[in-house]
Coordinates of C-alpha atoms in Angstrom, one line a residue:
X523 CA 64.7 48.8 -139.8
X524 CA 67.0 46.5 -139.9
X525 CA 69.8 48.5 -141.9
X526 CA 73.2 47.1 -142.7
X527 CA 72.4 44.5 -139.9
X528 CA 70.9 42.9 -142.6
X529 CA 73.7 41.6 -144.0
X530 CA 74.2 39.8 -141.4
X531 CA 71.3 37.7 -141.2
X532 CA 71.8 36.7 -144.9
X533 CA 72.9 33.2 -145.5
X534 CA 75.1 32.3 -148.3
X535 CA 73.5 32.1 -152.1
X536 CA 72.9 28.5 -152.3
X537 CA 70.3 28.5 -149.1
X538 CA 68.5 31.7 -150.9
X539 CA 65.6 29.5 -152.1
X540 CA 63.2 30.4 -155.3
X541 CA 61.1 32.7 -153.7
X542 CA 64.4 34.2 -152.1
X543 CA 64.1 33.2 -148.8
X544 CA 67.0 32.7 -146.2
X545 CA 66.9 31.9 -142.1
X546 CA 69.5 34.0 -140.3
X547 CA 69.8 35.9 -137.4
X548 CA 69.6 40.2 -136.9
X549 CA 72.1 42.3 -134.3
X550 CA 70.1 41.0 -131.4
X551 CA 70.9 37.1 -132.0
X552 CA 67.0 36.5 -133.1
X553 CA 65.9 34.7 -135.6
X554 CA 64.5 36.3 -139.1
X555 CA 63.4 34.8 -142.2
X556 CA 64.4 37.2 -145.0
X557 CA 63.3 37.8 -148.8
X558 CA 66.6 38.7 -150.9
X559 CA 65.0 39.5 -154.6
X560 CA 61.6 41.1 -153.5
X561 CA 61.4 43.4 -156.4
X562 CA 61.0 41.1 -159.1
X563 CA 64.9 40.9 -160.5
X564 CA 64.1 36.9 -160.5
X565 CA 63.3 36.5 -164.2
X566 CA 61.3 33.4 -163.1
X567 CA 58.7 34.9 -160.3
X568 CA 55.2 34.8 -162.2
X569 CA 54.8 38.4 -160.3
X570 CA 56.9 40.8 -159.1
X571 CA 56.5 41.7 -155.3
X572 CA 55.0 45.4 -155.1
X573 CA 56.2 46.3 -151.5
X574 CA 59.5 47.2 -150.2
X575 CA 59.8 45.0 -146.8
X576 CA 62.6 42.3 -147.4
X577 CA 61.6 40.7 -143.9
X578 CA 58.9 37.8 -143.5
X579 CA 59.3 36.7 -140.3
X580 CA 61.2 37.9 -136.7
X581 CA 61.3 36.1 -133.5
X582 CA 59.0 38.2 -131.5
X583 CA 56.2 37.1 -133.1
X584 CA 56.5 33.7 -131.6
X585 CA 53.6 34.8 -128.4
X586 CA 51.7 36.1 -131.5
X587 CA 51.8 32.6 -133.4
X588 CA 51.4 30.4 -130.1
X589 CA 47.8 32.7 -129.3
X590 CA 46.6 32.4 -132.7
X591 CA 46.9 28.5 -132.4
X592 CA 45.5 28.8 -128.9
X593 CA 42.6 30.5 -130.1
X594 CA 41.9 27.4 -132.3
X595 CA 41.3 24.9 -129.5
X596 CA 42.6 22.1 -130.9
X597 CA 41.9 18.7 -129.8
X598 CA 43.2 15.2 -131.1
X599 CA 40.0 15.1 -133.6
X600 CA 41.2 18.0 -135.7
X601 CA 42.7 18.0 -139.0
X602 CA 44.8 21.0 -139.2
X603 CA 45.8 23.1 -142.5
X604 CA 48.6 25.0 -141.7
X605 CA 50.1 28.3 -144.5
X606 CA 53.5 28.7 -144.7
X607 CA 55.6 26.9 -141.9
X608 CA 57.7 30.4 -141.5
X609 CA 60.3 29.7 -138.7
X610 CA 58.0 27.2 -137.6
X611 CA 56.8 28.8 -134.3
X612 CA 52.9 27.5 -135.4
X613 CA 54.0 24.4 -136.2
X614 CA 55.2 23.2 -132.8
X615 CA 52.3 24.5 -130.6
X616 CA 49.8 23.0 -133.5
X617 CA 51.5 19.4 -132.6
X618 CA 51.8 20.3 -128.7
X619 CA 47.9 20.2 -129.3
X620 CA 48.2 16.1 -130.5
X621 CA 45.7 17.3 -133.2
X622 CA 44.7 13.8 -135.7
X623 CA 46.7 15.2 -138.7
X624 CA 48.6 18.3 -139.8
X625 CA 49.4 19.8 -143.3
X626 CA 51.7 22.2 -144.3
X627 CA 51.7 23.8 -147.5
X628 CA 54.9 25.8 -147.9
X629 CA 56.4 27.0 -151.2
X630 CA 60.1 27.7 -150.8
X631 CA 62.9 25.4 -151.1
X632 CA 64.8 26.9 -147.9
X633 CA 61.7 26.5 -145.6
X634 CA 61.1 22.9 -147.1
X635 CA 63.9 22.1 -145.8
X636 CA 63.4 23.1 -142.3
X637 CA 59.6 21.8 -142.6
X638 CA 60.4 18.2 -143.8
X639 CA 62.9 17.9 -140.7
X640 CA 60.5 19.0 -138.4
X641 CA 57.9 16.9 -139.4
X642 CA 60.1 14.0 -139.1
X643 CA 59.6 14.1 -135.2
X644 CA 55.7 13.3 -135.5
X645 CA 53.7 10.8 -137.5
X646 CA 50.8 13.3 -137.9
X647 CA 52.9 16.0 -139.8
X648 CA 52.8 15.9 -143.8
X649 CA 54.4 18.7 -146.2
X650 CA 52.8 19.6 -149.5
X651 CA 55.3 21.5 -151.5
X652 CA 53.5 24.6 -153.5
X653 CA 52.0 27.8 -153.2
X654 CA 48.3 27.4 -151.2
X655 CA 47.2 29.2 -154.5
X656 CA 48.1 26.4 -156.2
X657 CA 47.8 23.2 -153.9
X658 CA 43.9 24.8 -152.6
X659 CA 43.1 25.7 -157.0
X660 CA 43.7 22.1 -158.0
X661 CA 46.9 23.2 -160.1
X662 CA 49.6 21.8 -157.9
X663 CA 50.5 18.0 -157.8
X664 CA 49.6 16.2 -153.8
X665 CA 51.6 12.7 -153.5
X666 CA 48.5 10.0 -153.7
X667 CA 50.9 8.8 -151.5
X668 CA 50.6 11.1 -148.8
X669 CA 48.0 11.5 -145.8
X670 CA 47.2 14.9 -147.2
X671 CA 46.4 13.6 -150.7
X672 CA 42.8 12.6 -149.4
X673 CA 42.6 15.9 -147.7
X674 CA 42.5 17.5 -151.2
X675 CA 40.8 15.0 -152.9
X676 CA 37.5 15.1 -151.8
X677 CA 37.8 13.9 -148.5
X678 CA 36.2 15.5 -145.2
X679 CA 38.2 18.1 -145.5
X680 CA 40.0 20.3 -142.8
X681 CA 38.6 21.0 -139.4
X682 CA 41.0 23.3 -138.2
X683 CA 43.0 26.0 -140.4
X684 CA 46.3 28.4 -139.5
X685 CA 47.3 30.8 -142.3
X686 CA 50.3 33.2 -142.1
X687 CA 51.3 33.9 -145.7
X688 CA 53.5 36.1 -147.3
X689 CA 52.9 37.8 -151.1
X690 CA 55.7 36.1 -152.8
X691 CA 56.6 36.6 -156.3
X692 CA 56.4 33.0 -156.8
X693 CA 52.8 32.9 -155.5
X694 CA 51.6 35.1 -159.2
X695 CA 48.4 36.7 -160.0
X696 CA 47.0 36.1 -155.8
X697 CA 48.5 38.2 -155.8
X698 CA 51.2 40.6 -154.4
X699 CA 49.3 44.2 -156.0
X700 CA 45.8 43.8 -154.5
X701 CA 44.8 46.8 -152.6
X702 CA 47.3 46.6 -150.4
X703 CA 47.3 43.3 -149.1
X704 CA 44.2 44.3 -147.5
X705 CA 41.8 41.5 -149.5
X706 CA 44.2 38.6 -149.1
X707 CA 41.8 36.6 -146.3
X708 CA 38.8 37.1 -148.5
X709 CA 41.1 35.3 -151.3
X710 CA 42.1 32.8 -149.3
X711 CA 38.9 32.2 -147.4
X712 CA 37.6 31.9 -151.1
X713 CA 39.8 29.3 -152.2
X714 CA 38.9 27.2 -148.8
X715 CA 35.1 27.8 -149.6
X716 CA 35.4 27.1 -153.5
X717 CA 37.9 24.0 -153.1
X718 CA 35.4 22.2 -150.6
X719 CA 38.6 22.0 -147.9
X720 CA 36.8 22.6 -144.7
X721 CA 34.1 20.6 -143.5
X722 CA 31.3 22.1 -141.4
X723 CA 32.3 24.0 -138.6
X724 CA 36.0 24.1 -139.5
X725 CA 37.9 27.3 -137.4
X726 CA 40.4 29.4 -139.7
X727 CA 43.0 31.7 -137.4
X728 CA 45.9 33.9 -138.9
X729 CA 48.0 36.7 -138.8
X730 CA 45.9 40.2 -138.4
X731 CA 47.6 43.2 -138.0
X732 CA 44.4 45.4 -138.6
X733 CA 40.8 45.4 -138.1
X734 CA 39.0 44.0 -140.9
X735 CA 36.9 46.5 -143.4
X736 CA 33.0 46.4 -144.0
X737 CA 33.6 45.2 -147.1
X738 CA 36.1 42.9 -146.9
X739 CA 33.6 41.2 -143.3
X740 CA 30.8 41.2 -146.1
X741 CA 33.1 38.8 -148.6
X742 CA 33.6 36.9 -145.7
X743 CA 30.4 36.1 -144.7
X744 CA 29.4 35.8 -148.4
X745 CA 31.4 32.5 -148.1
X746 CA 29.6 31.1 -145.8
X747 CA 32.1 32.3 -142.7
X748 CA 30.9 33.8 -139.7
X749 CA 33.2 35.5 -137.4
X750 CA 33.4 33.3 -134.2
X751 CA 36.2 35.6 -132.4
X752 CA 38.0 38.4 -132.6
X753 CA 40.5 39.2 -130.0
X754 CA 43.2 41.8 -129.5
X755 CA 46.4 40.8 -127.9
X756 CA 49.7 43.0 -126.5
X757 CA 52.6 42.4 -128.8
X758 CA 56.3 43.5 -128.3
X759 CA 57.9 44.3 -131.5
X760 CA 61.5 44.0 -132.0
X761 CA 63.3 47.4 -132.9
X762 CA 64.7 46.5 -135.3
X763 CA 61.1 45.2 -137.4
X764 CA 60.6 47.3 -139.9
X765 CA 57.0 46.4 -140.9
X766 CA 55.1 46.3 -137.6
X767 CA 55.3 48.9 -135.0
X768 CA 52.1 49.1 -133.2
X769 CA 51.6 47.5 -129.2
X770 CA 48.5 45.3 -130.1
X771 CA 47.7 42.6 -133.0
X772 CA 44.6 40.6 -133.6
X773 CA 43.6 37.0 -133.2
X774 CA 40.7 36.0 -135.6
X775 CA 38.8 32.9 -135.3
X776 CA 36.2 32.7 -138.5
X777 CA 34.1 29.3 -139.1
X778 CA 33.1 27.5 -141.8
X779 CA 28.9 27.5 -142.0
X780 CA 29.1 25.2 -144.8
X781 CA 30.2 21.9 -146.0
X782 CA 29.4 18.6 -144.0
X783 CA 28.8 18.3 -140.3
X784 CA 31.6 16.0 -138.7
X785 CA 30.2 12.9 -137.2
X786 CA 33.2 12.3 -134.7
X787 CA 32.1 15.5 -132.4
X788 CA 35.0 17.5 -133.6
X789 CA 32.9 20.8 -133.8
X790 CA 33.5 23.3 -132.1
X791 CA 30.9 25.4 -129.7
X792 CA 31.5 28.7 -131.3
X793 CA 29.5 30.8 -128.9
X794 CA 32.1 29.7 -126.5
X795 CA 34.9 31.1 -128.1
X796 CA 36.3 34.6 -125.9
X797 CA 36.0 37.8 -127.1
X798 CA 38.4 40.5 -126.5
X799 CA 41.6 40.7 -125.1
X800 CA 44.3 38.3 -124.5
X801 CA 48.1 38.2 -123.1
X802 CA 49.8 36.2 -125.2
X803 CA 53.1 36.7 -122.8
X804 CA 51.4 34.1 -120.4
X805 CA 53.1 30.6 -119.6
X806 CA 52.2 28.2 -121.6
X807 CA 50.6 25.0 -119.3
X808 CA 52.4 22.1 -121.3
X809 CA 55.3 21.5 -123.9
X810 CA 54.8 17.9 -125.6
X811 CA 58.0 15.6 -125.3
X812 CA 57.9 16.5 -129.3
X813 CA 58.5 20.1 -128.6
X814 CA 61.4 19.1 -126.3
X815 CA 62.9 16.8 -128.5
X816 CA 62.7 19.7 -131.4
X817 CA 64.6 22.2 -129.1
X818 CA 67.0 19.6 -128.5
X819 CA 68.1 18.9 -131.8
X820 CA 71.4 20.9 -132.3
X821 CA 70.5 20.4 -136.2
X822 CA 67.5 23.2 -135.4
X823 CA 69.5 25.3 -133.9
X824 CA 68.9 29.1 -135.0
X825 CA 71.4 30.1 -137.5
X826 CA 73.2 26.8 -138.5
X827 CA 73.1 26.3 -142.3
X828 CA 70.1 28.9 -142.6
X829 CA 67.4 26.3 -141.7

């Protein structure tokens, strides 16, 4: 756990956005993204957060995030949905794919921040500001003026989806208390499914720490996913993570059976997705000049102003 070395990844009280979150760095100089009022002492969250882990994100899970994206094949005909840009390790090896557009829906002010600047390197990038509760339900206000707006507005929907969440206070009744979090992909696949995001074919990835239950498979499949692949990969966990501790993690690749067939080849050949296992602490072949010009950027550098 991360102790009293928390305290020193904590930025000061103006970067703690509204769902609590500030960028800082632990005892080993990596980068975590931390929750300061997880237990529901923010008079305004809709839902007070049930579990007792302050930290959403850590630098080790960067192989994790790059694998999962990987496992999408992305190609410049995709129209990615991305969850929660996080420290935004998914959001640079989605746009070293070139994919046609790419959506992030992210709901704190802090990560906003960070999100809006890095989408200011690529044309392709948009950020939608709300919980994916919200923005996927209808509730939430999209910019007509934005690329995305058509996206949620009965347009051909997503082709390609990434979703790392986190159960936020802010996020409400879907919802921090459900079993767990053990039925969140079934709500969230739901919300793709009822919403009409996701045209035909369409490949959903995220973070998987566990195999998925009968039940929740069943859910699943009764929205009209299949599950394309499922892989296990070797993971190194920081020491100082104090909600994952296991050697392996899993890389699900579930698509969409319904909605309408794409008529610019952008499907994918799900029988040729792999199965099994995957090292995720391989080289990676290319890094776009985007990428390069991001890790150039002193402004991004880890630690400076908590974004």
């Amino acid at each position: 756990m991360l102790g009293s070395d928390e305290r020193d990844a904590r930025s000061s009280d103006e970067d703690v956005g509204k769902c609590g979150l500030s960028f800082g760095w632990d005892a080993r100089g990596e980068e975590v993204l931390l929750m300061h009022r997880p237990n529901g002492d923010d008079k305004s969250a809709a839902e007070p957060y049930k579990g007792e882990n302050r930290v959403v994100m850590m630098e080790w899970e960067k192989p994790y995030m790059e694998a999962l994206v990987e496992a999408l094949r992305l190609s410049p005909r995709d129209d990615v949905l991305e969850i929660g840009f996080g420290c935004g390790y998914s959001a640079l090896a989605i746009l070293d794919a070139s994919p046609r557009s790419h959506c992030i829906i992210e709901c704190d002010p802090v990560v906003l921040r960070r999100a809006r600047r890095f989408a200011e390197f690529g044309e392709v990038s948009t950020v939608v500001e709300g919980t994916w509760q919200a923005v996927l339900g209808g509730t939430a206000d999209v910019d007509a003026d934005t690329d995305a707006a058509e996206a949620f507005r009965g347009g051909t929907g997503f082709s390609a989806v990434f979703y790392d969440d986190f159960p936020l206070p802010v996020a409400g009744a879907d919802r921090s208390d459900l079993v767990g979090s053990r039925t969140r992909w079934c709500w969230f696949l739901r919300a793709l499914q009822e919403g009409g995001h996701l045209r035909h074919g369409a490949r959903v990835t995220g973070y998987l720490a566990r195999p998925l239950e009968p039940l929740e498979l069943e859910e699943i499949r009764r929205r009209g996913f299949v599950v394309a692949s499922m892989q296990t990969t070797d993971v190194s966990p920081s020491p100082l993570c104090p909600y994952f501790r296991e050697s392996q993690m899993y890389i699900p690749v579930f698509a969409y059976q319904g909605g309408r067939k794409p008529s610019d080849g952008s499907e994918v050949d799900h029988a040729s997705l792999d199965q099994g296992t995957v090292d995720v602490d391989r080289p990676r072949e290319k890094r776009s000049s985007l990428a390069e010009q991001r890790d150039s950027d002193p402004k991004r550098r880890r630690g400076e102003e908590g974004a």
